[in-house]
mmCIF file of C-alpha atoms and ligand atoms in Angstrom:
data_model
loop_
_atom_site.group_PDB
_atom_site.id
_atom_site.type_symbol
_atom_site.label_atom_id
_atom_site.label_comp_id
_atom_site.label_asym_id
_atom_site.label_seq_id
_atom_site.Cartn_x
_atom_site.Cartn_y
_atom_site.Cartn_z
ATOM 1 C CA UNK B 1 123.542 102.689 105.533
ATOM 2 C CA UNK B 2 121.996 105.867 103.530
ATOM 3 C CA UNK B 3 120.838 108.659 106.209
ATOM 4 C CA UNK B 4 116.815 108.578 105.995
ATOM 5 C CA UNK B 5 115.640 111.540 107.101
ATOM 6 C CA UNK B 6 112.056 111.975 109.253
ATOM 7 C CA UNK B 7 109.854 113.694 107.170
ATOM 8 C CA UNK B 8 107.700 116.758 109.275
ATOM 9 C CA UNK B 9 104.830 115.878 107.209
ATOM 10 C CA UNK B 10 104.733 112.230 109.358
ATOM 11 C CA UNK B 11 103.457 114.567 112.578
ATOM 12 C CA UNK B 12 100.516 113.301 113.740
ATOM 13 C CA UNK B 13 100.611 110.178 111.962
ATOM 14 C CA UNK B 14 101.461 107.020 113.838
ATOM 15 C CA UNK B 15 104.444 106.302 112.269
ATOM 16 C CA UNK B 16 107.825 107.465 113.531
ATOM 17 C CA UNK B 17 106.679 111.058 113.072
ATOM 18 C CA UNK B 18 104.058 110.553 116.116
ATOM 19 C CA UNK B 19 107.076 110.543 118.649
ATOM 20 C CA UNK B 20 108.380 114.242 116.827
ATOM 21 C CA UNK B 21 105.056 115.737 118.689
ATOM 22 C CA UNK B 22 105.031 116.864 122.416
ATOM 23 C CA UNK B 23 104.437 113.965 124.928
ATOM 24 C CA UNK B 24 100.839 115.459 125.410
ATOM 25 C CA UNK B 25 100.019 115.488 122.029
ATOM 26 C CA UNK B 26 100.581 112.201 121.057
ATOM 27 C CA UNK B 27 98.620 109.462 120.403
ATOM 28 C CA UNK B 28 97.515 106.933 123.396
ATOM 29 C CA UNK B 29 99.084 104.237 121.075
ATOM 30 C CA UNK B 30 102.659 105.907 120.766
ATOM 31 C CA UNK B 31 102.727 106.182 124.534
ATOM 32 C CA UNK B 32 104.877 103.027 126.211
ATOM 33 C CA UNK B 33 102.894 102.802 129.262
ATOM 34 C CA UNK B 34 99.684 102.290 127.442
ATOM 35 C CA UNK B 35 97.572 100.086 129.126
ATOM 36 C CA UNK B 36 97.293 97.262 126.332
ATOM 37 C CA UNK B 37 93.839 96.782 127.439
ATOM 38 C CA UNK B 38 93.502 94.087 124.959
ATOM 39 C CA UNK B 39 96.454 92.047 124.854
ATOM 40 C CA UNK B 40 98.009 89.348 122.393
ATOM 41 C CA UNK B 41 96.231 85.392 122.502
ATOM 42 C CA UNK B 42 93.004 86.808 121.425
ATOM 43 C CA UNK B 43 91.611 84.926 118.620
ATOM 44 C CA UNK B 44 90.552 87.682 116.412
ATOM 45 C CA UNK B 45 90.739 87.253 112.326
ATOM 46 C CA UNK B 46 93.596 88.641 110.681
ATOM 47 C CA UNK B 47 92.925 91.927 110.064
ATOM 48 C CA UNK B 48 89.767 92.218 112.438
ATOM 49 C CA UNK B 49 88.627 95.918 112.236
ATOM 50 C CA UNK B 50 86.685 95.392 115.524
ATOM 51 C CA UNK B 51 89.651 94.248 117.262
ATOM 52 C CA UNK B 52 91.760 97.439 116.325
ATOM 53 C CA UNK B 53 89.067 99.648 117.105
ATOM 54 C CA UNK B 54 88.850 98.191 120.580
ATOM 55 C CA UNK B 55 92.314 98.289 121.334
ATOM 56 C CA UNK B 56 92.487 101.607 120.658
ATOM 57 C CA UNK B 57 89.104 102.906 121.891
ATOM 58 C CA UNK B 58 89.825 100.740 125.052
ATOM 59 C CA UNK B 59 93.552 102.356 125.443
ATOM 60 C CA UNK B 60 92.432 105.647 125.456
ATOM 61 C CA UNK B 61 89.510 105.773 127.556
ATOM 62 C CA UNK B 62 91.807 103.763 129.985
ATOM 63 C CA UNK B 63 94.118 106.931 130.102
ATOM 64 C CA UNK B 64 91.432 109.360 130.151
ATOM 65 C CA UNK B 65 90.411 108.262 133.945
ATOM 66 C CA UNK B 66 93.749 107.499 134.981
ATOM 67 C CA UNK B 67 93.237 103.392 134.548
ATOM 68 C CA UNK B 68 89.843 103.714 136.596
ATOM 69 C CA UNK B 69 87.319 101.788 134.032
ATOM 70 C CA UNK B 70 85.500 98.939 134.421
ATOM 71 C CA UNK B 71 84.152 97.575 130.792
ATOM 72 C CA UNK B 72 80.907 95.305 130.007
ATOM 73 C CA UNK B 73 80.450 93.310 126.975
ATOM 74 C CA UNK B 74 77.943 92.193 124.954
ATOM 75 C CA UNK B 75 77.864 88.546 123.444
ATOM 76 C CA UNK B 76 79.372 88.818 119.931
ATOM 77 C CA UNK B 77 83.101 88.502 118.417
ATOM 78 C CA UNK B 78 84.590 91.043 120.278
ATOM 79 C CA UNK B 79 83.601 88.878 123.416
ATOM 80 C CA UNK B 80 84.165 85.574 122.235
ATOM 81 C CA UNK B 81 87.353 86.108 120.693
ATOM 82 C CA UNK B 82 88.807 88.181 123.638
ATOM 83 C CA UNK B 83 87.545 85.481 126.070
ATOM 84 C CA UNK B 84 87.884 81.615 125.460
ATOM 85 C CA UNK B 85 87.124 80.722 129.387
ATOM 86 C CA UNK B 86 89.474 80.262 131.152
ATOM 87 C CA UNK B 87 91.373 82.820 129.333
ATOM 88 C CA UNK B 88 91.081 86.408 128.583
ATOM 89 C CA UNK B 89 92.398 88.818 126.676
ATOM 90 C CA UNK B 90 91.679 91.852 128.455
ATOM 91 C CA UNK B 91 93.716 94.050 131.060
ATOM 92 C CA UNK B 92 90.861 95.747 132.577
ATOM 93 C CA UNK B 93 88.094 95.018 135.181
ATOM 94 C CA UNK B 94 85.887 93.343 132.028
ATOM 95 C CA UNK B 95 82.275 91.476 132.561
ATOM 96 C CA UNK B 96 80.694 89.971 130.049
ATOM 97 C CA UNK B 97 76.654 90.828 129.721
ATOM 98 C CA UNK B 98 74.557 88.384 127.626
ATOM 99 C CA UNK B 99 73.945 89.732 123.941
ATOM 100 C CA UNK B 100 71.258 92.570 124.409
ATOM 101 C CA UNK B 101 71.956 93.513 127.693
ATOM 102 C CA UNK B 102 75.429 95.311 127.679
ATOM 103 C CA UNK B 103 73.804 98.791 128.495
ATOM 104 C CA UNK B 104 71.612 97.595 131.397
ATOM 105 C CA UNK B 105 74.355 95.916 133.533
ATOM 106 C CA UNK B 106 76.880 98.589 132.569
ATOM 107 C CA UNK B 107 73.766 100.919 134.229
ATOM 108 C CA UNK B 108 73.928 98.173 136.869
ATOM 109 C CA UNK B 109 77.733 99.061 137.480
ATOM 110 C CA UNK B 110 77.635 102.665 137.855
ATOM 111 C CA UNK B 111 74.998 102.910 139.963
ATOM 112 C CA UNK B 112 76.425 101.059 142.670
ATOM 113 C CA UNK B 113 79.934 102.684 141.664
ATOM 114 C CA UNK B 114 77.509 105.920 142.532
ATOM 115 C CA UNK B 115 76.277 104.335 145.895
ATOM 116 C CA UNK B 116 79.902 103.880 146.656
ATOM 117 C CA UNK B 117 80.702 107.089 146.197
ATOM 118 C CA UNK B 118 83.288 105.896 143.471
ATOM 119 C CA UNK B 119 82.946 108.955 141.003
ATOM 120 C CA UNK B 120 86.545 108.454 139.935
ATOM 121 C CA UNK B 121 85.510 104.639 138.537
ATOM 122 C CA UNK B 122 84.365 105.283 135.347
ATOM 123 C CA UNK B 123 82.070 102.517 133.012
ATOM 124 C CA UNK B 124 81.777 101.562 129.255
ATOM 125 C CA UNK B 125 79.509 99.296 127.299
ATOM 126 C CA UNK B 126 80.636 97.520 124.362
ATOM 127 C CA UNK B 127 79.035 95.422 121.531
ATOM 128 C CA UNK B 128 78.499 94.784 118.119
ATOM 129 C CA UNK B 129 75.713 96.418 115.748
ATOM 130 C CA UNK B 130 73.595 93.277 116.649
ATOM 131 C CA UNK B 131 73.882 93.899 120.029
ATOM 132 C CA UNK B 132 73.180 97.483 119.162
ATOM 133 C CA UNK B 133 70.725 98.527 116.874
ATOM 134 C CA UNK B 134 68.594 95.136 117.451
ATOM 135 C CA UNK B 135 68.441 92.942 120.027
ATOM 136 C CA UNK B 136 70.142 95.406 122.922
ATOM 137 C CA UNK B 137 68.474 98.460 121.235
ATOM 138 C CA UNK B 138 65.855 98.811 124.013
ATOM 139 C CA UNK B 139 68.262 98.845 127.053
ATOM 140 C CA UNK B 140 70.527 101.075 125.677
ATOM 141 C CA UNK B 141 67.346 103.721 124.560
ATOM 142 C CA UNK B 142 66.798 103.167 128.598
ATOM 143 C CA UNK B 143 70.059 104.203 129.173
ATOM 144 C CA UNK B 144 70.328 107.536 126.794
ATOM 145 C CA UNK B 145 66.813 108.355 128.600
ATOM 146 C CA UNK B 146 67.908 108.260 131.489
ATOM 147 C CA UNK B 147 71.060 109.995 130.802
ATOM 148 C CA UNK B 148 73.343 107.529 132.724
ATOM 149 C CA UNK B 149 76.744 107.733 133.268
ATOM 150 C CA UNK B 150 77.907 105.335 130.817
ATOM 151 C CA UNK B 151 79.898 105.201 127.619
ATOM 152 C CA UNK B 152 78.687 102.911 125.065
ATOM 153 C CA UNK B 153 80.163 101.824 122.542
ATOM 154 C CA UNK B 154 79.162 100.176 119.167
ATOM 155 C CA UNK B 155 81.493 98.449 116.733
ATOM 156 C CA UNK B 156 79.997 98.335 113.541
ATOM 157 C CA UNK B 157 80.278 95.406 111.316
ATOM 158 C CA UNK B 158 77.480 95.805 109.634
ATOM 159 C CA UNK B 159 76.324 92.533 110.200
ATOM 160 C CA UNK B 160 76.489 89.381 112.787
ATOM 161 C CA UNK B 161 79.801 88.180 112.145
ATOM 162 C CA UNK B 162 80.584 86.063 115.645
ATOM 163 C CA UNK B 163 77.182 83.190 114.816
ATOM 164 C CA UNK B 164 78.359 83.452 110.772
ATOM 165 C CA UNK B 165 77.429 86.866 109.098
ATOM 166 C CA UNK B 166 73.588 87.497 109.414
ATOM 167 C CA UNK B 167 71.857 90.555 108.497
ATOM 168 C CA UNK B 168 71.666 92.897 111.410
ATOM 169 C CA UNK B 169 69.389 96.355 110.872
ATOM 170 C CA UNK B 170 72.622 98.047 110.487
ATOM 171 C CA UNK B 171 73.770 96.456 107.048
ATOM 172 C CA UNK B 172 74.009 98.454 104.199
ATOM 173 C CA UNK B 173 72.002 97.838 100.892
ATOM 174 C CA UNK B 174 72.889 95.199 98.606
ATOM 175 C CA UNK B 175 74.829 93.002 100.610
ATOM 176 C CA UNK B 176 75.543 89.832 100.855
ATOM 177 C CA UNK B 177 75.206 88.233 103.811
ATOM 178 C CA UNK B 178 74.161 84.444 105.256
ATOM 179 C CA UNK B 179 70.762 85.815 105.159
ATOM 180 C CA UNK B 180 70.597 88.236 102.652
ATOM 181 C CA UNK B 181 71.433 85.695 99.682
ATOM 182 C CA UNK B 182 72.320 87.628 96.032
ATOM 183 C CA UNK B 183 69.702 86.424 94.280
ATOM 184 C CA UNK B 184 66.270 87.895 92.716
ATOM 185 C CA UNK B 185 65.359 91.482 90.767
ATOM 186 C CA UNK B 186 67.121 93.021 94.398
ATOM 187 C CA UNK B 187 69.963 90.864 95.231
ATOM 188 C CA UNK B 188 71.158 91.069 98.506
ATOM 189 C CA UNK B 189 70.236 93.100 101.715
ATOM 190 C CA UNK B 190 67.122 95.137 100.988
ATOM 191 C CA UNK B 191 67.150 99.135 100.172
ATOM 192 C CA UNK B 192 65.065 99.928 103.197
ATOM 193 C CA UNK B 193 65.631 102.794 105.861
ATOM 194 C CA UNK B 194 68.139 100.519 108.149
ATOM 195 C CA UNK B 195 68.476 101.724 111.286
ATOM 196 C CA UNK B 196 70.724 104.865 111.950
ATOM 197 C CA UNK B 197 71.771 104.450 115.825
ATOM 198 C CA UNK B 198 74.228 108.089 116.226
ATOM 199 C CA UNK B 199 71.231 109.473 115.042
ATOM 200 C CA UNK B 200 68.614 108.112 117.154
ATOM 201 C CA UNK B 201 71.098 108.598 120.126
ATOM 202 C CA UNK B 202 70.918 112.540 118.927
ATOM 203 C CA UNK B 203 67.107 112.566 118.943
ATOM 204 C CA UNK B 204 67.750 111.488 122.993
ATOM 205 C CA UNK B 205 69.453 114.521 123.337
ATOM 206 C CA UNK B 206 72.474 112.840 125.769
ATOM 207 C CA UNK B 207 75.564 114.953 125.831
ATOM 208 C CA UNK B 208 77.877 113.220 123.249
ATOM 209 C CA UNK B 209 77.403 111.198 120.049
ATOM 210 C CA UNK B 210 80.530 110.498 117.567
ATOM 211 C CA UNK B 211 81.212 108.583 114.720
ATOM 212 C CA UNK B 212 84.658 106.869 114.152
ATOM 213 C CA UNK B 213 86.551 104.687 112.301
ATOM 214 C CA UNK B 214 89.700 102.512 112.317
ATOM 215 C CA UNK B 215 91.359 104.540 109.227
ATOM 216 C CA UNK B 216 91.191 107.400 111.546
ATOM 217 C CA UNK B 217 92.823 106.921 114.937
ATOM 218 C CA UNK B 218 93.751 109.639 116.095
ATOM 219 C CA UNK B 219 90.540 111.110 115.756
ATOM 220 C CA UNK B 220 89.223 107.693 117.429
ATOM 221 C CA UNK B 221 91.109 108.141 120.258
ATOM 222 C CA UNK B 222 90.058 112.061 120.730
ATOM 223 C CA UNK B 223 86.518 111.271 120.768
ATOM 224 C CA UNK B 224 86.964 108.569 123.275
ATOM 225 C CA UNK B 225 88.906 111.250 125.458
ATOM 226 C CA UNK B 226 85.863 113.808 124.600
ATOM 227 C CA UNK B 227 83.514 111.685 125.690
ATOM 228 C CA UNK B 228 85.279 110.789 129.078
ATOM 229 C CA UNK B 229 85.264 114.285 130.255
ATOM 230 C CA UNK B 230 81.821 114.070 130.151
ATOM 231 C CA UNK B 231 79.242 112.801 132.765
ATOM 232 C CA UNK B 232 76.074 110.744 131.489
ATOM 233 C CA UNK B 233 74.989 108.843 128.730
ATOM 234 C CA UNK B 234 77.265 108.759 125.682
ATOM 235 C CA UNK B 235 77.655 107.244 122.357
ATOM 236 C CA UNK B 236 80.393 106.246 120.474
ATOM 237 C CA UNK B 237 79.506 104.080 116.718
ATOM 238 C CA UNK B 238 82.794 102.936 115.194
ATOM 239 C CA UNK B 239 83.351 101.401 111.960
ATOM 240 C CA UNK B 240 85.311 98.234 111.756
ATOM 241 C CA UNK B 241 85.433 95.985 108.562
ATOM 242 C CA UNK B 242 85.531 92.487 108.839
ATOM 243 C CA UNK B 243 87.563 90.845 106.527
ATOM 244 C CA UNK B 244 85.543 87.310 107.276
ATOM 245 C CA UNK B 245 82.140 88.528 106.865
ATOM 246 C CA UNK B 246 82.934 91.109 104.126
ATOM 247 C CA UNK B 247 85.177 89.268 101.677
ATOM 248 C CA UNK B 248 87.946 91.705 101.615
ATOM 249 C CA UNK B 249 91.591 91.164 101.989
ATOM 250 C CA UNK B 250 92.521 91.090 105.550
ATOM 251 C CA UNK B 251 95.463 93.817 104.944
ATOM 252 C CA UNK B 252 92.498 96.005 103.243
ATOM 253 C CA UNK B 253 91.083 96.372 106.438
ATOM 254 C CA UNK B 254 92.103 100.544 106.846
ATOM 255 C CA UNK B 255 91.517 100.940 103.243
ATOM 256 C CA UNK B 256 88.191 99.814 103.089
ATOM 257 C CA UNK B 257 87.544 102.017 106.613
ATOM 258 C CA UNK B 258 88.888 104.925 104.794
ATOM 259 C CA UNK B 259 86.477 104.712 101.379
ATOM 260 C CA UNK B 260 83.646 103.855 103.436
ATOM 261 C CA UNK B 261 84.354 107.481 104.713
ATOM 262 C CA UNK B 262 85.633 109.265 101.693
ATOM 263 C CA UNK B 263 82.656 108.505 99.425
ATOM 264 C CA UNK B 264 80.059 109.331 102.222
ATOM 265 C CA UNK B 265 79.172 106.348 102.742
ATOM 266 C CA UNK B 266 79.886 106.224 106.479
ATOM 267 C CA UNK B 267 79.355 109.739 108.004
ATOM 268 C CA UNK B 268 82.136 110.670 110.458
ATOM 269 C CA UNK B 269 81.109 113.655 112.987
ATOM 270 C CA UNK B 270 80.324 114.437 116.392
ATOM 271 C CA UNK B 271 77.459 116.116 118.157
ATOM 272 C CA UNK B 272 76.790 117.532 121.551
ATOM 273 C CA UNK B 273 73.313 117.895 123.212
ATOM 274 C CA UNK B 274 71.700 116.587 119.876
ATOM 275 C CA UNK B 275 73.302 119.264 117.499
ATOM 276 C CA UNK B 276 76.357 118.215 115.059
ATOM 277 C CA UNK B 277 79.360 120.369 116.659
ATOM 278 C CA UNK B 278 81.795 119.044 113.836
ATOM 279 C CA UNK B 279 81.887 116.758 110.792
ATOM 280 C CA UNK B 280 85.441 114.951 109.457
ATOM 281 C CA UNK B 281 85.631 116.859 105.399
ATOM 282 C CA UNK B 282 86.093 114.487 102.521
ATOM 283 C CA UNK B 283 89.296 116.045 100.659
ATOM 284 C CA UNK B 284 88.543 114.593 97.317
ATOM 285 C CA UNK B 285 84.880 112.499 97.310
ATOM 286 C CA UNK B 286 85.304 109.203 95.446
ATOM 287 C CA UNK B 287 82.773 106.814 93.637
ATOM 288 C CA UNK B 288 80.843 104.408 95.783
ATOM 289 C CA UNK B 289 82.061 101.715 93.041
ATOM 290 C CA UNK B 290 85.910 101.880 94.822
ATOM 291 C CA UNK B 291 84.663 101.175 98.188
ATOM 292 C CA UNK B 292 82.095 98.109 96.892
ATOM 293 C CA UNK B 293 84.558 96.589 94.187
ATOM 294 C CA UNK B 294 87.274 94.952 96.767
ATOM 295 C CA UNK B 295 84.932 93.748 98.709
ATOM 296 C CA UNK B 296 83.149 90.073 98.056
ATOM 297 C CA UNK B 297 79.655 91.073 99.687
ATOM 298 C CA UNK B 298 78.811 93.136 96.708
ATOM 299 C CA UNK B 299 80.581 90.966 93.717
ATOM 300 C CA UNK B 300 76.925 90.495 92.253
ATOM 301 C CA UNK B 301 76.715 94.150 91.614
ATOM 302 C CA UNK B 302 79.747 93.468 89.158
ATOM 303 C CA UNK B 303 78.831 89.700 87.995
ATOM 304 C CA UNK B 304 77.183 89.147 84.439
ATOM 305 C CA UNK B 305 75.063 90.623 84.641
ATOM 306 C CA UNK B 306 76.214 93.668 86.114
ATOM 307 C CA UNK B 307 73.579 95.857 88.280
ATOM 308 C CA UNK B 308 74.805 99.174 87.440
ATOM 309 C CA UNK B 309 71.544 100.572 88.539
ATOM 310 C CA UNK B 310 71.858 99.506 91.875
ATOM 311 C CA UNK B 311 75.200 101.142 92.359
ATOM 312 C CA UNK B 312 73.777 104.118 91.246
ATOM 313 C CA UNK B 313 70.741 103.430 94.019
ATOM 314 C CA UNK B 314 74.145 103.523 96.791
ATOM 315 C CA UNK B 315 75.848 106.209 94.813
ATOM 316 C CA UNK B 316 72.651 108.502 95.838
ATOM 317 C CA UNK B 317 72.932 107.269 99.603
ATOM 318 C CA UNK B 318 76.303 108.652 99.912
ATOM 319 C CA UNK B 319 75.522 112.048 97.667
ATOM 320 C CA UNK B 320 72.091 112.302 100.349
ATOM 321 C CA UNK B 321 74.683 111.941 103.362
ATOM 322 C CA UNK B 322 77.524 114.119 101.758
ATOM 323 C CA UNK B 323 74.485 116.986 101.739
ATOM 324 C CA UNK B 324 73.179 116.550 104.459
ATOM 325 C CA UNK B 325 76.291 116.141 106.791
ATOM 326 C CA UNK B 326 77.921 119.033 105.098
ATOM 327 C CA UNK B 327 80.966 116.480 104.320
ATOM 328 C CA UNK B 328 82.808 118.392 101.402
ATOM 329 C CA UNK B 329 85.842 120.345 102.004
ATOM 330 C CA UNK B 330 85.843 123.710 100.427
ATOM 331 C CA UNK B 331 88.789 122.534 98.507
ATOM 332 C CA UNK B 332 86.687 119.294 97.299
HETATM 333 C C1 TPP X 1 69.460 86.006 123.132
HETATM 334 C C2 TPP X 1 70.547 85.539 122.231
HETATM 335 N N1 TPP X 1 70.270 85.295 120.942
HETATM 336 C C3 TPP X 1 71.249 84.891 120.108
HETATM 337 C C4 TPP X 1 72.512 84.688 120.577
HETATM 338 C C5 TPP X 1 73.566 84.184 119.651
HETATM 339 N N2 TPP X 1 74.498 85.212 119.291
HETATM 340 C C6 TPP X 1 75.638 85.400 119.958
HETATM 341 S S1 TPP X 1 76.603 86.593 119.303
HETATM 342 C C7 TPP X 1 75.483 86.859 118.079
HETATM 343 C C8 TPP X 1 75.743 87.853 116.980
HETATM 344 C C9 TPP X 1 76.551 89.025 117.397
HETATM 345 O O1 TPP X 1 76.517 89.992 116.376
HETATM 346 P P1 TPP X 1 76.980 91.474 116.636
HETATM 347 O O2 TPP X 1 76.346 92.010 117.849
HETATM 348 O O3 TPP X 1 76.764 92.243 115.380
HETATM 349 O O4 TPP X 1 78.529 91.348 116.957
HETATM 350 P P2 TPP X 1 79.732 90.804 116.035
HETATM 351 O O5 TPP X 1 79.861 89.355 116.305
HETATM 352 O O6 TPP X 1 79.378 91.110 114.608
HETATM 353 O O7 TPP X 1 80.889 91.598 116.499
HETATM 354 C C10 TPP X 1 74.373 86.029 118.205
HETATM 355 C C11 TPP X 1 73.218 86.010 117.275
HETATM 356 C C12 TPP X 1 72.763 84.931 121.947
HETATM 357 N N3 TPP X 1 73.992 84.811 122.469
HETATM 358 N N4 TPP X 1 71.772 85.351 122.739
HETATM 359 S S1 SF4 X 2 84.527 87.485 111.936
HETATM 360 FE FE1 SF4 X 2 84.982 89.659 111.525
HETATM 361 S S2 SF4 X 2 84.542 90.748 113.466
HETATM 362 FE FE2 SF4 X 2 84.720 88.550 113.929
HETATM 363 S S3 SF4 X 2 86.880 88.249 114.527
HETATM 364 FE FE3 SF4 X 2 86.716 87.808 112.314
HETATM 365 S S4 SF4 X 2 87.212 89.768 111.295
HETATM 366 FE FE4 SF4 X 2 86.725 90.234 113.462
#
């Protein structure tokens, strides 16, 4: 067999090249004794974006306090796929809170962890963007405000995949979804303000807001570490495609992750104490059209006839967040 040589360039990637780096600067993934927080059996869609990100996510914050976390999850897919009573998925102390209430029992947990005097148990709260940005949105407000000492996290699917892809107030113009039918002058989702949740968790001042997503894992995993070192009320929004609900091949899952980032369409940055402290650069920007084509949720915007004008409408979303995040690199 011809000698391959390992490429240096692979460093830092998760392929081979991961294991070239120092044990401590590897990812959580590349380590053997990761925790596999969430295990084979779940019943996940091929190529589930939420169930990578939680895997991950999940892994890392499980290292960061020394496999002292105790997780509580909303209703959604991440909950019902992971948990089929009587079986479960998970490897960790895991309860599952009904849909909008993930924030207020995970609340619940650490303050009698804190009664205990059980500082080294940590807690995270987990959900969809439905459980998010609607119907949990006013428990997990109460729990920025009060600055408690739990990690929440939202994967975002733009939509409510687990009871058959509704609109949620986090889907993006244009689509399609269940409820958001492509017909009319403005077919699809409406072009209204949606709701932006990392932001409104800024304007609460806690100590740490990020953005992630599932093409970026390394980064993923750092943020989960950040926000572990830290002690109340955090925020992690992570973006997962869903094959199912967005019409995409299920092996386009990291692709799709990746233009959602690299045309601005999905911000990726972190901020401490309500002030950005750093944004992930877009190398080389690309049109809004790559990210929408592959995916079935926009087809109308390409059907006969197509809406060329509403592309540009999304085109100017992504240009308004590229400014305003400051998301070019100076070699862009
Ligand atoms: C009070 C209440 N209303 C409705 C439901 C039904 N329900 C369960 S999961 C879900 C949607 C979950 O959507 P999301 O939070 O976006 O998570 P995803 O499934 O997309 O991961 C709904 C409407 C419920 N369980 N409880
Ligand atoms: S419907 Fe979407 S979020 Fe739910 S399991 Fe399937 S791919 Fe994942």
């Amino acid at each position: 067999m011809a000698f391959q040589p390992v490429k240096f360039y692979q460093t830092g990637t998760f392929t081979v090249g991961n294991r070239l780096l120092e044990p401590e600067q590897r990812s959580v993934q590349a380590n053997m004794r990761r925790t596999n927080s969430l295990n084979s059996g779940h019943r996940a869609c091929q190529g589930c974006g939420e169930a990578l990100g939680a895997r991950y996510a999940i892994d890392a914050a499980m290292e960061a306090t020394n496999n002292q976390l105790v997780a509580a999850n909303a209703t959604g897919c991440l909950e019902v796929f992971s948990t089929p009573y009587p079986e479960t998925s998970w490897q960790i102390p895991w309860i599952h809170s009904l849909f909008g209430n993930a924030a207020a029992v995970a609340t619940g947990i650490a303050a009698a962890l804190k009664v205990k005097g059980r500082r080294d148990v940590r807690v995270i709260a987990q959900g969809g963007d439905g459980g998010t940005t609607d119907i949990g949105f006013g428990c997990l407000s109460g729990m920025f405000e009060r600055n408690d000492d739990v990690l929440y996290i939202c994967y975002d699917n733009e939509a409510y995949m687990n009871t058959g892809v509704q609109r949620s107030s986090a889907t993006p113009p244009a689509a399609r979804t269940a409820t958001t039918m492509p017909v009319g002058p403005e077919p699809g989702n409406v072009f209204g303000q949606g709701k932006n949740v990392p932001l409104i968790a800024m304007a609460h001042d806690i100590p740490y807001v990020a953005t992630a997503t599932v093409s970026e894992l390394r980064d993923l995993e750092a943020k989960v570490r950040r926000a572990m070192e830290i002690r109340g009320a955090r925020y992690i929004h992570i973006y997962v495609p869903c094959p199912l609900g967005w019409g995409h091949a299920s092996h386009e899952t990291i692709k799709i992750a990746r233009l959602a980032k690299d045309t601005g369409l999905f911000p990726v940055f972190e901020a401490e104490h309500g002030e950005v402290i750093g944004v992930s650069k877009i190398r080389k920007p690309l049109p809004v059209e790559e990210y929408l084509r592959p995916q079935k949720r926009f087809a109308h915007l390409f059907g006969t006839p197509p809406r060329p004008d509403l592309v540009a409408r999304i085109q100017a979303i992504a240009d308004r967040n590229i400014r305003k995040f400051g998301l070019l690199a100076e070699s862009a």
